[in-house]
Structure formats: structure tokens, C-alpha cells
Amino acid sequence: GAGVSQTPSNKVTEKGKYVELRCDPISGHTALYWYRQSLGQGPEFLIYFQGTGAADDSGLPNDRFFAVRPEGSVSTLKIQRTERGDSAVYLCASSLNPPGSGGETQYFGPGTRLLVL
Amino acid sequence: GENVEQHPSTLSVQEGDSAVIKCTYSDSASNYFPWYKQELGKGPQLIIDIRSNVGEKKDQRIAVTLNKTAKHFSLHITETQPEDSAVYFCAASSYGQNFVFGPGTRLSVLP
């Protein structure tokens, strides 16, 4: 596709439920990032994939959050036992090349707005 | 870890005037500094970036300056237009990893 796409665009769930958020990066981009953005704040790093592997998951807040990228393209962010504090916009970004190679420019998707009731 | 501060939090300018947004960072290892524009309901969009081996970069009405010694970098928008109104974020990264974003600046360009 022409850009990064994310589905669903909006997700409303109840406290305690499980949710999956999907990201389709730009074709050919090897690096994929997940961020969380709360209202009025900048994006907060969650996890970074290089290919199929999670190169840096230091931003995941706790073990309820997990992400996969099994084929090195599409990624899914999974949140178990959702809490009201998980409500935010979850952004995905991709970049062409690995960090340090000069291809660090990140292209963001429109985000998934998650609301936990 | 890296800490990025951004000022001002809100900025209003008259159409045609210039706007300047400033960011400071704490980690001397950071070497890549992008600026993003975010419109309501959309993801951040890269508008300009600069690497630590360059002091200034310009792209039409937008420019970024970097002072590595003082650990600060600034976004300059000249001849502002109403469509420049948005939230602007700076970020700092070390070799494309550990991206840390500033809290954002809401720019309003008044016609």
C-alpha cells in the first residue's frame, strides 16, 4: 500500500477483555515500531521490530502487552486483561532500513483509538 | 535515559509571521532529530529531520537548527499559513533506536 495502515481505527472494549490491534507497514520496510499516545502528549515508545524479531521491547508497560510480527511484515499488538488506563491511541510506524543505516525515517499510520470502559 | 523537553506548549502567530519551537535533549548519544506535524485524528507526519553531523537544514519554509554542545534543536517555520496549524512534536534518537518524543506544541496560525 501507499502508507502504513492500522485496523481497527476505533476499538471500544470492556475492562478485563482482550484486544488485538493490527498494523500493515509500508511494503519493503524492515523496521516496525509501536507507540502509545495519550491525549495531549507525545507518542511513547512501546516496541520495535527488525524483521520478525523484537529488537527492543523496553517500552512495553507490563506483561499484559505483547506484540508479534511472524512474517516480518504485518504486526499485531495484543493487550490482555485491559484496564481503563490502557485507553489511548496506539500508533504504528515503519522505516525502510534498520537503525543506524541512514534509513531511520519513520512513517506513521493513523492509529487505533482504544477506549476501555 | 533520554529526556526531551519542548517549548512553548502553545503558540499563536499571525499568518505570514514566523514560528519557532525549541527542544532540548539530555542524552549526548542522540544523533537523529526528527520533527513531526500531527493534525487532529491523524498520525504524526515527518516534516524535516536533522542528523548530528549537520548544524542546519532547510526545506522551503521549514528549517531546523541543531546545537550539539547545548543539546538543543529548533524548528523554524517562515511565512506561516493557516494550514500550518497543528501539533508539532520533536524527537531524539540514537542511531534510529530509543525514539523519545517531546510533549508537543500546538501551533495556531491566525488569518
Coordinates of C-alpha atoms in Angstrom, one line a residue:
Chain A
G1 CA 0.0 0.0 0.0
A2 CA 0.9 3.6 -0.2
G3 CA 1.3 4.1 3.6
V4 CA 1.1 2.5 6.9
S5 CA -2.4 1.2 7.7
Q6 CA -3.9 0.2 11.0
T7 CA -7.1 -1.6 11.9
P8 CA -9.4 -1.1 13.5
S9 CA -9.5 2.7 13.5
N10 CA -11.5 2.6 16.7
K11 CA -12.0 -0.1 19.4
V12 CA -14.2 0.0 22.4
T13 CA -13.9 -2.8 24.9
E14 CA -14.7 -3.6 28.5
K15 CA -12.3 -3.7 31.3
G16 CA -10.7 -7.2 31.5
K17 CA -11.2 -8.1 27.9
Y18 CA -8.5 -9.0 25.3
V19 CA -7.8 -6.9 22.3
E20 CA -5.7 -7.1 19.2
L21 CA -4.5 -4.2 17.1
R22 CA -3.1 -4.7 13.6
C23 CA -0.5 -2.8 11.7
D24 CA 0.3 -3.1 8.0
P25 CA 3.6 -1.3 7.3
I26 CA 4.8 0.2 4.0
S27 CA 5.8 -2.7 1.7
G28 CA 9.5 -3.4 2.0
H29 CA 10.0 -1.6 5.3
T30 CA 12.1 -3.8 7.6
A31 CA 11.6 -1.9 10.8
L32 CA 8.3 -1.5 12.6
Y33 CA 7.5 0.4 15.7
W34 CA 4.6 0.6 18.1
Y35 CA 3.8 3.7 20.2
R36 CA 1.1 4.7 22.6
Q37 CA -0.2 8.3 22.6
S38 CA -2.3 9.7 25.4
L39 CA -4.4 12.8 25.0
G40 CA -2.2 15.9 24.9
Q41 CA 1.0 14.0 25.0
G42 CA 3.7 12.9 22.5
P43 CA 4.0 9.3 21.3
E44 CA 5.5 6.9 23.9
F45 CA 7.7 4.1 22.5
L46 CA 6.5 0.6 23.2
I47 CA 8.3 -1.9 21.0
Y48 CA 10.5 -2.1 17.9
F49 CA 10.8 -5.0 15.4
Q50 CA 13.6 -5.6 13.0
G51 CA 12.3 -8.2 10.6
T52 CA 10.4 -10.8 12.6
G53 CA 12.2 -10.3 15.9
A54 CA 11.5 -7.8 18.7
A55 CA 14.8 -5.8 18.8
D56 CA 13.7 -3.6 21.7
D57 CA 10.6 -4.2 23.9
S58 CA 11.7 -2.0 26.7
G59 CA 8.7 0.3 26.3
L60 CA 6.1 -2.3 27.0
P61 CA 4.5 -1.3 30.3
N62 CA 3.9 -4.7 31.7
D63 CA 3.3 -8.4 30.7
R64 CA -0.3 -7.7 29.6
F65 CA 1.2 -6.2 26.5
F66 CA 2.6 -8.4 23.7
A67 CA 3.4 -7.9 20.1
V68 CA 4.3 -10.2 17.2
R69 CA 5.4 -9.9 13.6
P70 CA 5.6 -13.5 12.4
E71 CA 6.5 -13.0 8.8
G72 CA 8.3 -9.7 9.0
S73 CA 5.5 -7.6 7.6
V74 CA 2.2 -7.3 9.4
S75 CA 2.3 -6.8 13.2
T76 CA -0.2 -7.4 15.9
L77 CA -0.2 -5.7 19.3
K78 CA -2.1 -7.7 21.9
I79 CA -3.4 -6.5 25.2
Q80 CA -4.7 -8.9 27.8
R81 CA -7.0 -8.1 30.7
T82 CA -7.4 -4.5 29.5
E83 CA -7.6 -1.7 32.1
R84 CA -9.1 1.8 31.8
G85 CA -5.6 3.2 31.9
D86 CA -4.9 1.4 28.6
S87 CA -7.2 3.8 26.8
A88 CA -5.1 5.8 24.3
V89 CA -4.2 6.0 20.6
Y90 CA -1.9 3.2 19.5
L91 CA 0.3 4.3 16.7
C92 CA 2.4 2.1 14.4
A93 CA 5.3 3.3 12.3
S94 CA 7.7 1.7 9.8
S95 CA 11.0 2.6 8.4
L96 CA 12.8 1.3 5.3
N97 CA 16.1 0.3 6.9
P98 CA 17.5 -0.8 10.2
P99 CA 18.5 1.9 12.7
G100 CA 22.0 3.3 12.1
S101 CA 21.9 2.7 8.4
G102 CA 20.6 6.1 7.5
G103 CA 17.1 4.9 6.9
E104 CA 15.6 5.8 10.2
T105 CA 12.8 8.0 8.9
Q106 CA 9.6 6.7 10.5
Y107 CA 6.3 6.8 8.7
F108 CA 3.3 6.7 10.9
G109 CA -0.1 5.1 10.5
P110 CA -3.3 6.9 11.5
G111 CA -3.5 5.0 14.8
T112 CA -6.1 2.9 16.6
R113 CA -8.2 4.7 19.2
L114 CA -8.7 2.3 22.1
L115 CA -11.3 3.0 24.7
V116 CA -11.6 0.7 27.7
L117 CA -14.8 1.1 29.6
Chain B
G1 CA 17.5 7.5 29.6
E2 CA 16.8 10.3 27.1
N3 CA 14.5 13.2 28.2
V4 CA 13.2 15.6 25.6
E5 CA 11.6 18.9 26.6
Q6 CA 9.7 21.2 24.2
H7 CA 8.7 24.8 24.4
P8 CA 6.3 26.5 24.1
S9 CA 3.4 24.2 24.7
T10 CA 1.1 26.5 22.7
L11 CA 2.0 29.2 20.1
S12 CA -0.2 31.6 18.2
V13 CA 1.1 33.6 15.3
Q14 CA -0.4 35.8 12.6
E15 CA -0.5 34.5 9.1
G16 CA 2.8 35.4 7.4
D17 CA 4.8 35.6 10.6
S18 CA 7.4 33.2 11.6
A19 CA 7.1 30.5 14.3
V20 CA 9.9 28.9 16.3
I21 CA 9.7 25.8 18.5
K22 CA 12.6 24.7 20.7
C23 CA 13.5 21.4 22.1
T24 CA 16.3 20.2 24.4
Y25 CA 17.5 16.7 25.0
S26 CA 19.6 15.1 27.7
D27 CA 21.4 12.1 26.1
S28 CA 24.6 13.1 24.3
A29 CA 24.5 9.8 22.3
S30 CA 21.4 11.0 20.4
N31 CA 22.3 11.7 16.8
Y32 CA 19.0 11.9 14.9
F33 CA 16.4 14.6 15.5
P34 CA 13.1 14.5 13.5
W35 CA 10.2 16.9 13.6
Y36 CA 6.6 15.7 13.1
K37 CA 3.4 17.5 12.4
Q38 CA 0.2 15.9 13.7
E39 CA -3.3 17.0 12.6
L40 CA -6.4 16.1 14.5
G41 CA -7.3 12.4 14.2
K42 CA -4.1 11.6 12.2
G43 CA -0.8 10.0 12.8
P44 CA 2.4 12.2 13.0
Q45 CA 3.9 13.2 9.7
L46 CA 7.6 13.8 9.3
I47 CA 8.3 17.3 8.1
I48 CA 12.0 17.6 8.5
D49 CA 14.9 15.9 10.2
I50 CA 18.5 16.5 11.1
R51 CA 21.5 14.4 12.0
S52 CA 24.2 15.3 14.5
N53 CA 26.8 15.9 11.8
V54 CA 24.8 18.9 10.4
G55 CA 24.1 22.2 12.1
E56 CA 21.2 23.4 10.0
K57 CA 18.8 22.0 7.3
K58 CA 16.2 23.9 5.3
D59 CA 13.3 22.7 3.2
Q60 CA 11.4 25.6 1.6
R61 CA 9.6 27.4 4.5
I62 CA 10.8 25.0 7.2
A63 CA 14.3 24.9 8.8
V64 CA 15.8 23.1 11.7
T65 CA 18.9 24.1 13.6
L66 CA 20.9 21.9 16.0
N67 CA 23.4 22.9 18.7
K68 CA 25.0 19.7 19.9
T69 CA 27.1 21.4 22.6
A70 CA 24.0 22.9 24.2
K71 CA 21.9 19.8 23.4
H72 CA 19.1 21.8 21.8
F73 CA 17.4 22.0 18.4
S74 CA 14.8 24.3 17.0
L75 CA 12.1 24.2 14.3
H76 CA 11.6 27.4 12.3
I77 CA 8.6 28.0 10.1
T78 CA 8.6 31.1 8.0
E79 CA 5.6 32.8 6.2
T80 CA 3.2 30.8 8.2
Q81 CA -0.2 29.8 6.6
P82 CA -3.4 28.7 8.3
E83 CA -2.7 25.1 7.1
D84 CA 0.4 25.1 9.3
S85 CA -1.9 24.9 12.3
A86 CA -1.4 21.6 14.0
V87 CA 0.5 20.0 16.9
Y88 CA 4.3 19.7 16.3
F89 CA 6.5 17.1 18.0
C90 CA 10.2 17.0 18.2
A91 CA 12.0 13.7 18.9
A92 CA 15.5 12.4 19.6
S93 CA 17.0 9.1 18.8
S94 CA 20.3 7.3 19.0
Y95 CA 21.0 5.6 15.7
G96 CA 17.3 5.2 15.0
Q97 CA 16.6 3.5 18.3
N98 CA 15.1 4.7 21.5
F99 CA 13.0 7.4 20.0
V100 CA 11.8 9.8 22.6
F101 CA 9.2 12.5 21.7
G102 CA 8.7 15.9 23.2
P103 CA 5.3 16.7 24.7
G104 CA 4.2 18.7 21.7
T105 CA 3.5 22.3 20.7
R106 CA 0.1 23.4 19.5
L107 CA 0.6 26.0 16.8
S108 CA -2.3 28.2 15.7
V109 CA -1.9 30.4 12.7
L110 CA -4.5 33.2 12.8
P111 CA -5.7 34.5 9.4

